[in-house]
Short mmCIF file of C-alpha atoms in Angstrom, two decimals:
data_model
loop_
_atom_site.label_atom_id
_atom_site.label_comp_id
_atom_site.label_asym_id
_atom_site.label_seq_id
_atom_site.Cartn_x
_atom_site.Cartn_y
_atom_site.Cartn_z
CA MET M 18 95.89 108.40 125.85
CA PRO M 19 97.05 105.17 123.95
CA VAL M 20 97.54 102.27 126.27
CA LEU M 21 100.21 99.50 125.84
CA TYR M 22 99.40 96.12 127.47
CA HIS M 23 102.62 94.60 128.24
CA HIS M 24 104.55 92.17 130.51
CA PRO M 25 108.20 92.44 131.85
CA VAL M 26 109.22 89.02 130.73
CA SER M 27 107.67 89.25 127.28
CA ALA M 28 110.58 90.12 124.82
CA GLY M 29 107.92 91.39 122.29
CA SER M 30 106.71 93.76 125.05
CA ARG M 31 110.08 95.05 125.88
CA PHE M 32 110.79 95.56 122.11
CA ILE M 33 107.84 97.86 122.00
CA ARG M 34 108.51 99.51 125.24
CA LEU M 35 111.99 100.40 123.81
CA ALA M 36 110.48 101.53 120.52
CA ILE M 37 108.05 103.90 122.29
CA GLY M 38 110.91 105.32 124.36
CA GLU M 39 113.05 106.05 121.23
CA ILE M 40 110.19 107.43 119.27
CA GLY M 41 108.87 109.51 122.25
CA TYR M 42 105.36 108.12 121.83
CA ASP M 43 103.14 109.22 124.54
CA CYS M 44 101.62 106.13 126.15
CA GLU M 45 100.09 104.67 129.29
CA MET M 46 101.71 101.19 130.29
CA LEU M 47 99.62 98.43 131.99
CA GLU M 48 101.07 95.15 132.87
CA GLU M 49 99.03 92.17 131.70
CA LEU M 50 99.42 88.86 133.33
CA TYR M 51 98.40 87.18 130.08
CA TRP M 52 98.36 83.62 131.28
CA GLU M 53 95.22 84.50 133.23
CA ARG M 54 93.45 84.89 129.73
CA ARG M 55 91.36 87.82 130.99
CA PRO M 56 88.15 87.87 128.54
CA ASP M 57 88.71 91.64 127.97
CA PHE M 58 92.25 91.04 126.87
CA LEU M 59 91.29 88.19 124.64
CA ARG M 60 88.74 90.59 122.97
CA LEU M 61 91.65 92.99 122.22
CA ASN M 62 93.86 90.22 120.86
CA PRO M 63 92.39 86.81 120.21
CA ALA M 64 96.17 85.43 120.26
CA GLY M 65 96.08 86.26 124.05
CA LEU M 66 99.60 87.68 124.09
CA PRO M 67 101.10 90.96 124.73
CA PRO M 68 102.02 93.53 123.53
CA VAL M 69 98.72 95.17 122.43
CA LEU M 70 98.66 98.78 121.75
CA VAL M 71 95.15 100.35 121.97
CA THR M 72 95.33 103.74 120.26
CA GLU M 73 93.50 106.92 121.04
CA ASN M 74 90.72 105.87 118.61
CA THR M 75 90.44 102.63 120.51
CA TYR M 76 91.92 100.34 117.84
CA ALA M 77 93.78 97.41 119.05
CA ILE M 78 97.09 96.93 117.36
CA CYS M 79 98.28 93.35 118.24
CA GLY M 80 101.82 91.86 118.26
CA PRO M 81 105.25 93.46 118.38
CA THR M 82 106.07 93.46 114.65
CA VAL M 83 102.58 94.80 113.85
CA ILE M 84 102.84 97.56 116.48
CA ALA M 85 106.40 98.37 115.34
CA GLU M 86 105.33 99.03 111.68
CA TYR M 87 102.27 101.00 113.01
CA LEU M 88 104.50 103.27 115.12
CA ASP M 89 106.85 103.82 112.15
CA GLU M 90 104.11 104.53 109.73
CA THR M 91 102.27 107.11 112.01
CA HIS M 92 105.37 108.55 113.95
CA GLY M 93 108.65 107.09 113.17
CA VAL M 94 108.47 108.24 109.62
CA LEU M 95 108.79 111.80 110.96
CA LYS M 96 111.91 111.29 112.83
CA ARG M 97 114.39 111.50 109.92
CA ASP M 98 117.99 110.42 111.10
CA LYS M 99 116.43 108.87 114.27
CA ARG M 100 114.03 106.65 112.44
CA LEU M 101 114.14 103.03 113.56
CA MET M 102 113.04 101.68 110.20
CA PRO M 103 115.66 102.03 107.36
CA GLU M 104 114.54 103.85 104.19
CA GLN M 105 115.97 101.45 101.45
CA PRO M 106 113.92 98.34 100.75
CA TYR M 107 116.85 96.00 101.00
CA ALA M 108 117.89 97.55 104.29
CA ARG M 109 114.14 97.37 105.62
CA ALA M 110 114.16 93.65 104.59
CA GLU M 111 117.23 93.00 106.63
CA SER M 112 115.94 94.83 109.70
CA ARG M 113 112.80 93.10 109.41
CA ARG M 114 114.45 89.61 109.08
CA LEU M 115 116.38 90.23 112.23
CA VAL M 116 113.20 91.34 114.26
CA SER M 117 111.76 88.10 113.29
CA TRP M 118 114.92 86.27 114.12
CA PHE M 119 114.98 87.58 117.57
CA LEU M 120 111.45 87.95 118.36
CA ASP M 121 110.13 84.79 116.60
CA LYS M 122 113.12 82.32 116.20
CA MET M 123 114.99 83.05 119.23
CA ASP M 124 111.82 83.38 121.36
CA HIS M 125 110.74 79.82 120.28
CA ASP M 126 114.20 78.32 120.60
CA VAL M 127 115.20 79.98 123.98
CA THR M 128 113.44 82.96 125.47
CA THR M 129 109.84 81.63 125.73
CA PRO M 130 110.84 78.14 127.26
CA LEU M 131 113.39 79.78 129.65
CA VAL M 132 110.88 82.30 130.79
CA ARG M 133 108.09 79.72 131.17
CA GLU M 134 110.19 77.33 133.12
CA ARG M 135 112.11 79.85 135.37
CA MET M 136 109.83 82.96 135.81
CA LEU M 137 106.23 82.05 135.10
CA LYS M 138 105.74 78.52 136.24
CA PRO M 139 106.76 79.45 139.83
CA GLN M 140 104.29 82.24 140.06
CA MET M 141 101.46 80.69 138.06
CA PRO M 142 98.81 78.53 139.87
CA ILE M 143 99.05 74.77 139.09
CA THR M 144 95.72 75.00 137.37
CA MET M 145 97.11 77.46 134.92
CA GLY M 146 100.17 75.27 134.16
CA GLY M 147 102.35 76.35 137.22
CA GLY M 148 104.83 74.15 139.02
CA SER M 149 108.47 73.44 139.07
CA PRO M 150 110.86 73.86 135.91
CA ASP M 151 111.38 70.98 133.49
CA SER M 152 115.04 70.24 133.45
CA LYS M 153 114.99 68.77 129.92
CA ILE M 154 113.52 72.02 128.57
CA LEU M 155 116.01 74.09 130.47
CA ARG M 156 118.95 72.07 128.96
CA ALA M 157 117.68 72.23 125.37
CA ALA M 158 117.03 76.14 125.64
CA ARG M 159 120.50 76.62 127.13
CA ALA M 160 122.12 74.76 124.31
CA ASN M 161 120.36 77.03 121.96
CA ILE M 162 121.27 80.35 123.61
CA ARG M 163 124.95 79.51 122.66
CA GLN M 164 124.19 79.39 118.94
CA HIS M 165 122.02 82.47 119.04
CA MET M 166 124.67 84.51 121.00
CA LYS M 167 127.23 83.33 118.58
CA TYR M 168 125.28 84.78 115.72
CA LEU M 169 124.40 88.01 117.66
CA SER M 170 128.15 88.41 118.41
CA TRP M 171 129.06 87.88 114.71
CA LEU M 172 126.57 90.44 113.56
CA ALA M 173 127.84 92.81 116.24
CA GLY M 174 131.38 92.28 115.20
CA THR M 175 130.93 92.82 111.41
CA ARG M 176 128.54 95.77 111.21
CA PRO M 177 128.19 99.11 113.14
CA TRP M 178 124.71 98.13 114.11
CA LEU M 179 122.98 94.76 113.79
CA ALA M 180 121.18 95.40 110.56
CA GLY M 181 123.82 97.53 108.95
CA ASP M 182 125.14 101.13 109.33
CA LYS M 183 121.90 102.40 111.17
CA PHE M 184 120.53 101.78 114.54
CA THR M 185 117.24 100.03 113.89
CA TYR M 186 114.38 97.87 115.11
CA ALA M 187 116.73 94.96 114.70
CA ASP M 188 118.79 96.28 117.46
CA LEU M 189 115.80 96.87 119.69
CA ALA M 190 114.58 93.28 119.08
CA ALA M 191 117.67 91.74 119.91
CA ALA M 192 118.20 93.87 123.08
CA SER M 193 114.79 92.94 124.10
CA ALA M 194 115.39 89.23 123.89
CA VAL M 195 119.00 89.56 125.50
CA SER M 196 117.68 91.70 128.32
CA VAL M 197 115.16 89.11 129.49
CA LEU M 198 117.97 86.38 129.37
CA ASP M 199 120.40 88.49 130.97
CA TYR M 200 117.82 89.22 134.04
CA LEU M 201 117.97 85.50 134.44
CA GLY M 202 121.59 85.52 134.37
CA GLU M 203 121.70 82.96 131.49
CA ILE M 204 124.40 84.89 129.21
CA GLU M 205 127.94 84.11 129.67
CA TRP M 206 129.10 87.63 128.49
CA ALA M 207 132.86 86.58 128.69
CA ASN M 208 132.26 84.38 125.68
CA TYR M 209 130.69 86.98 123.49
CA PRO M 210 132.83 90.28 123.45
CA HIS M 211 131.25 91.71 120.41
CA ALA M 212 127.86 91.32 121.69
CA LYS M 213 128.69 92.57 124.85
CA GLU M 214 130.07 95.85 123.52
CA TRP M 215 127.04 96.26 121.43
CA TYR M 216 124.66 95.54 124.35
CA GLN M 217 126.51 98.07 126.57
CA ARG M 218 125.91 100.78 123.86
CA ILE M 219 122.19 100.01 123.75
CA LYS M 220 121.83 99.56 127.62
CA SER M 221 123.11 103.07 128.13
CA ARG M 222 120.28 104.69 125.92
CA PRO M 223 117.72 106.61 127.80
CA ALA M 224 114.90 104.44 126.37
CA PHE M 225 116.38 101.45 128.19
CA ARG M 226 116.19 102.79 131.70
CA PRO M 227 112.52 101.51 132.35
CA LEU M 228 113.63 97.97 131.38
CA LEU M 229 116.45 98.03 133.94
CA ALA M 230 113.94 98.85 136.78
CA ASP M 231 111.79 95.89 135.99
CA ARG M 232 111.62 93.31 138.72
CA VAL M 233 109.53 90.02 138.43
CA ARG M 234 107.87 88.76 141.52
CA ALA M 235 109.81 86.07 143.48
CA LEU M 236 112.75 86.25 141.16
CA ALA M 237 115.53 88.87 141.57
CA PRO M 238 117.68 89.61 138.57
CA VAL M 239 121.32 88.77 138.23
CA ALA M 240 123.66 91.01 140.08
CA HIS M 241 124.98 92.91 137.08
CA TYR M 242 121.34 93.38 135.49
CA ALA M 243 121.15 97.14 135.81
CA ASP M 244 124.82 97.73 135.65
CA LEU M 245 125.63 99.82 132.57
CA ASP M 246 129.52 98.76 132.93
CA PHE M 247 128.91 94.98 133.52
CA MET K 282 115.81 87.18 86.88
CA PRO K 283 114.76 86.90 90.64
CA VAL K 284 114.45 83.44 92.22
CA LEU K 285 112.08 82.22 94.74
CA TYR K 286 113.22 79.19 96.82
CA HIS K 287 110.01 77.52 98.04
CA HIS K 288 108.33 74.33 99.06
CA PRO K 289 104.82 73.10 98.21
CA VAL K 290 103.97 72.18 101.85
CA SER K 291 105.27 75.35 103.40
CA ALA K 292 102.31 77.68 103.79
CA GLY K 293 104.57 80.67 103.85
CA SER K 294 105.95 79.53 100.46
CA ARG K 295 102.50 79.27 99.03
CA PHE K 296 101.65 82.86 100.34
CA ILE K 297 104.50 84.23 98.41
CA ARG K 298 103.80 82.31 95.43
CA LEU K 299 100.20 83.79 95.52
CA ALA K 300 101.52 87.28 96.09
CA ILE K 301 103.85 87.04 93.08
CA GLY K 302 100.92 85.78 90.94
CA GLU K 303 98.51 88.56 92.06
CA ILE K 304 101.19 91.20 91.67
CA GLY K 305 102.49 89.97 88.37
CA TYR K 306 106.09 89.77 89.58
CA ASP K 307 108.32 87.98 87.16
CA CYS K 308 110.32 85.34 89.11
CA GLU K 309 111.83 81.80 88.79
CA MET K 310 110.53 79.26 91.17
CA LEU K 311 112.88 76.70 92.66
CA GLU K 312 111.75 73.79 94.89
CA GLU K 313 114.06 73.51 98.07
CA LEU K 314 114.03 70.41 100.27
CA TYR K 315 114.89 72.57 103.20
CA TRP K 316 115.12 69.65 105.79
CA GLU K 317 118.31 68.66 103.86
CA ARG K 318 119.85 71.86 105.28
CA ARG K 319 121.98 72.68 102.01
CA PRO K 320 124.72 74.92 103.01
CA ASP K 321 124.26 77.29 100.04
CA PHE K 322 120.53 77.71 101.03
CA LEU K 323 121.60 78.18 104.78
CA ARG K 324 123.97 81.13 103.47
CA LEU K 325 120.95 82.69 102.07
CA ASN K 326 118.75 82.16 105.03
CA PRO K 327 120.42 81.20 108.37
CA ALA K 328 117.00 80.31 109.72
CA GLY K 329 117.08 77.43 107.12
CA LEU K 330 113.37 77.80 106.00
CA PRO K 331 111.71 78.80 102.59
CA PRO K 332 110.47 81.11 101.14
CA VAL K 333 113.51 82.99 100.42
CA LEU K 334 113.42 85.48 97.36
CA VAL K 335 116.85 86.14 95.74
CA THR K 336 116.43 89.51 93.86
CA GLU K 337 118.09 90.52 90.55
CA ASN K 338 120.78 92.36 92.49
CA THR K 339 121.37 88.94 94.60
CA TYR K 340 119.98 90.13 97.79
CA ALA K 341 118.19 87.49 99.81
CA ILE K 342 115.00 88.48 101.19
CA CYS K 343 114.08 85.84 103.93
CA GLY K 344 110.61 84.75 105.22
CA PRO K 345 107.05 85.26 104.22
CA THR K 346 106.15 88.49 105.79
CA VAL K 347 109.59 90.20 105.05
CA ILE K 348 109.10 89.16 101.37
CA ALA K 349 105.51 90.42 101.31
CA GLU K 350 106.44 93.75 102.67
CA TYR K 351 109.39 94.05 100.18
CA LEU K 352 107.20 93.06 97.24
CA ASP K 353 104.43 95.65 98.26
CA GLU K 354 107.20 98.47 98.65
CA THR K 355 108.83 97.80 95.41
CA HIS K 356 105.90 96.58 93.25
CA GLY K 357 102.54 96.42 95.03
CA VAL K 358 102.46 100.18 96.02
CA LEU K 359 102.08 100.78 92.18
CA LYS K 360 99.26 98.54 91.72
CA ARG K 361 96.44 101.17 93.27
CA ASP K 362 93.15 99.30 93.57
CA LYS K 363 94.77 95.86 93.24
CA ARG K 364 97.31 96.50 95.95
CA LEU K 365 97.46 93.81 98.55
CA MET K 366 98.46 95.99 101.50
CA PRO K 367 95.86 98.59 102.63
CA GLU K 368 96.77 102.33 102.56
CA GLN K 369 95.43 103.25 105.97
CA PRO K 370 97.52 102.49 109.06
CA TYR K 371 94.91 100.74 111.07
CA ALA K 372 93.73 98.65 108.09
CA ARG K 373 97.44 97.72 107.32
CA ALA K 374 97.67 96.62 111.10
CA GLU K 375 94.70 94.39 110.73
CA SER K 376 95.95 92.88 107.50
CA ARG K 377 99.53 92.13 109.27
CA ARG K 378 97.77 90.77 112.42
CA LEU K 379 95.97 88.25 110.40
CA VAL K 380 99.09 87.23 108.12
CA SER K 381 100.84 86.62 111.52
CA TRP K 382 97.79 84.85 112.89
CA PHE K 383 97.71 82.25 109.90
CA LEU K 384 101.48 82.10 109.09
CA ASP K 385 102.80 82.10 112.56
CA LYS K 386 100.14 81.00 115.18
CA MET K 387 98.14 78.68 112.90
CA ASP K 388 101.40 77.36 111.46
CA HIS K 389 102.60 76.50 114.97
CA ASP K 390 99.16 75.10 116.14
CA VAL K 391 98.25 73.21 113.09
CA THR K 392 99.93 73.44 109.94
CA THR K 393 103.61 72.62 110.77
CA PRO K 394 102.82 69.57 112.92
CA LEU K 395 100.45 68.14 110.43
CA VAL K 396 102.69 68.50 107.57
CA ARG K 397 105.67 67.30 109.38
CA GLU K 398 103.82 64.17 110.57
CA ARG K 399 101.87 63.35 107.38
CA MET K 400 103.80 64.76 104.44
CA LEU K 401 107.36 65.16 105.49
CA LYS K 402 108.25 62.30 107.85
CA PRO K 403 107.28 59.73 105.26
CA GLN K 404 109.62 60.99 102.65
CA MET K 405 112.54 62.10 104.88
CA PRO K 406 115.53 59.76 105.66
CA ILE K 407 115.29 58.42 109.06
CA THR K 408 118.63 60.17 109.88
CA MET K 409 116.90 63.54 109.10
CA GLY K 410 113.91 62.85 111.46
CA GLY K 411 111.86 60.72 108.97
CA GLY K 412 109.52 57.99 110.29
CA SER K 413 105.90 57.18 110.83
CA PRO K 414 103.46 59.86 112.22
CA ASP K 415 103.09 60.48 115.89
CA SER K 416 99.25 59.96 116.81
CA LYS K 417 99.45 62.17 119.85
CA ILE K 418 100.88 65.25 117.80
CA LEU K 419 98.15 64.62 114.93
CA ARG K 420 95.42 64.52 117.57
CA ALA K 421 96.39 67.77 119.11
CA ALA K 422 96.78 69.67 115.78
CA ARG K 423 93.34 68.26 114.60
CA ALA K 424 91.84 69.61 117.75
CA ASN K 425 93.45 73.05 116.98
CA ILE K 426 92.21 73.00 113.33
CA ARG K 427 88.60 73.40 114.55
CA GLN K 428 89.45 76.44 116.36
CA HIS K 429 91.19 78.09 113.63
CA MET K 430 88.49 77.18 111.21
CA LYS K 431 85.83 78.57 113.36
CA TYR K 432 87.70 81.98 113.65
CA LEU K 433 88.38 82.04 109.82
CA SER K 434 84.53 81.32 109.34
CA TRP K 435 83.55 84.01 111.66
CA LEU K 436 85.98 86.53 109.85
CA ALA K 437 84.71 85.42 106.45
CA GLY K 438 81.03 85.61 107.68
CA THR K 439 81.36 89.24 109.04
CA ARG K 440 83.51 91.04 106.46
CA PRO K 441 83.60 91.16 102.74
CA TRP K 442 87.29 89.99 102.93
CA LEU K 443 89.21 88.80 106.02
CA ALA K 444 90.83 92.12 107.04
CA GLY K 445 87.93 94.17 105.88
CA ASP K 446 86.52 95.65 102.67
CA LYS K 447 89.48 94.81 100.50
CA PHE K 448 91.27 91.84 99.25
CA THR K 449 94.56 91.89 101.05
CA TYR K 450 97.65 89.80 102.15
CA ALA K 451 95.49 88.50 104.91
CA ASP K 452 93.27 86.49 102.55
CA LEU K 453 96.41 85.08 100.87
CA ALA K 454 98.00 83.96 104.19
CA ALA K 455 94.81 82.32 105.24
CA ALA K 456 94.36 80.69 101.87
CA SER K 457 97.87 79.37 101.85
CA ALA K 458 97.48 77.74 105.15
CA VAL K 459 93.94 76.43 104.35
CA SER K 460 95.28 75.11 100.95
CA VAL K 461 98.03 72.97 102.64
CA LEU K 462 95.35 71.39 105.22
CA ASP K 463 92.84 70.96 102.36
CA TYR K 464 95.48 68.96 100.34
CA LEU K 465 95.79 66.63 103.29
CA GLY K 466 91.99 66.36 103.52
CA GLU K 467 91.86 67.79 107.04
CA ILE K 468 89.00 70.31 106.54
CA GLU K 469 85.57 69.34 107.14
CA TRP K 470 84.07 71.96 104.95
CA ALA K 471 80.40 71.23 105.71
CA ASN K 472 80.99 72.72 109.20
CA TYR K 473 82.25 76.09 107.88
CA PRO K 474 79.99 77.44 105.28
CA HIS K 475 81.24 80.99 105.39
CA ALA K 476 84.95 79.90 105.25
CA LYS K 477 83.96 77.51 102.44
CA GLU K 478 82.45 80.36 100.26
CA TRP K 479 85.35 82.62 100.96
CA TYR K 480 87.77 79.88 99.95
CA GLN K 481 85.90 79.14 96.67
CA ARG K 482 86.32 82.92 95.83
CA ILE K 483 90.10 82.75 96.31
CA LYS K 484 90.64 79.38 94.75
CA SER K 485 89.09 80.57 91.41
CA ARG K 486 91.67 83.39 91.11
CA PRO K 487 94.25 82.83 88.27
CA ALA K 488 97.08 83.31 90.84
CA PHE K 489 95.77 80.11 92.68
CA ARG K 490 96.23 77.83 89.82
CA PRO K 491 99.95 76.78 90.24
CA LEU K 492 99.01 75.73 93.79
CA LEU K 493 96.14 73.51 92.62
CA ALA K 494 98.76 71.76 90.36
CA ASP K 495 101.15 70.98 93.39
CA ARG K 496 101.72 67.31 94.13
CA VAL K 497 103.78 66.03 96.96
CA ARG K 498 105.70 62.81 96.36
CA ALA K 499 104.05 59.71 97.84
CA LEU K 500 100.89 61.55 98.99
CA ALA K 501 98.00 62.25 96.54
CA PRO K 502 95.68 65.15 97.42
CA VAL K 503 92.19 64.65 98.71
CA ALA K 504 89.68 64.04 95.68
CA HIS K 505 88.36 67.73 95.72
CA TYR K 506 91.63 69.38 96.05
CA ALA K 507 91.81 71.10 92.60
CA ASP K 508 87.87 71.26 92.34
CA LEU K 509 86.69 74.80 92.08
CA ASP K 510 83.22 73.73 93.13
CA PHE K 511 84.04 71.43 96.03
#
């Protein structure tokens, strides 16, 4: 059976877990403490980051966008109306642009620094970069959240789904990033009603359930994290 | 006619210029000084970075990997043996992994910091972040070059082309990053004979010629930059 190496605080990992759930791909899930830089994991992905999908033929498919394209080409393409990748080239480009926006740009500006400072450093050994959070980094990332949430709310308010008329990978990518920040209680939902309505729709999908059950060691989620009507 | 907004020091822009040359896509090229954050350019790409391809129907396709997928779907797919994207899903995944490696990871670890410190800051106004290079950043980026060049040399020494038997987008992505660093004289070629032999093959392709004619204001390239037999 295929194996997905993932971690609950990695937005890219959550993105692939959601995609696997939506597509109905049969796969074992293994949590990887990627900061330990386990040699066997580095052999699978020299970049050292989850998600990595090891297929039945033992090929390692590395990184969220690469795995998403692979799943679409080998399984999603058969899903017709429920396919997560649009059919038309411009629509595909818009979905891919937003996947990169939420998993690369938002990750860099917001998600990765907040996760590292608030979730990882407290549970990592000092020798691997653990310690207490850096307040300057937290401040910068929190200023960036507001810009990203405004953009997300604008997209959600002007289109049925983020990339257009159809539910696509773009929605899963944004929901993955948002779900990590929401776990941390970093999103002031009252300021972003369109984004909130959109997130409520995604959160109630069956594929989302495993994410709502995620718990990170030594850091409980915000009270409304698993609440579908937050 | 389609328009590509690009900049000579952006590895992602060079990647798409190479792809356009290889595919034979007819396109106007416009240089974008992206750090000026021109409102019309930000409307095309809210991320504010080149490359951006504006198609004949005035759709904006944003970012190197998104444009590469678009060009493959609309033009490359007709090129048969000369297609830059492999046909088989695992081979496609390996090509995409390496495109991301060279344009995301290597960009983050090496290319972007070196370009910013050595090429952009000297020509940018102080108010936009201009000034003299930060020696600490230069030192860190130069340490990272060695790791990336070792990996590139290992790939070039064990496979006919970087992603396998065929010339793919992965080769263009690596060549784009390497060409920017080579302009700056940052690569000690004598240490990486396999990478050097591979780069010589790429550099002699007709699509590469426009890149060898690039000149950045106030910073001449290293002496061997345009030399095919360096």
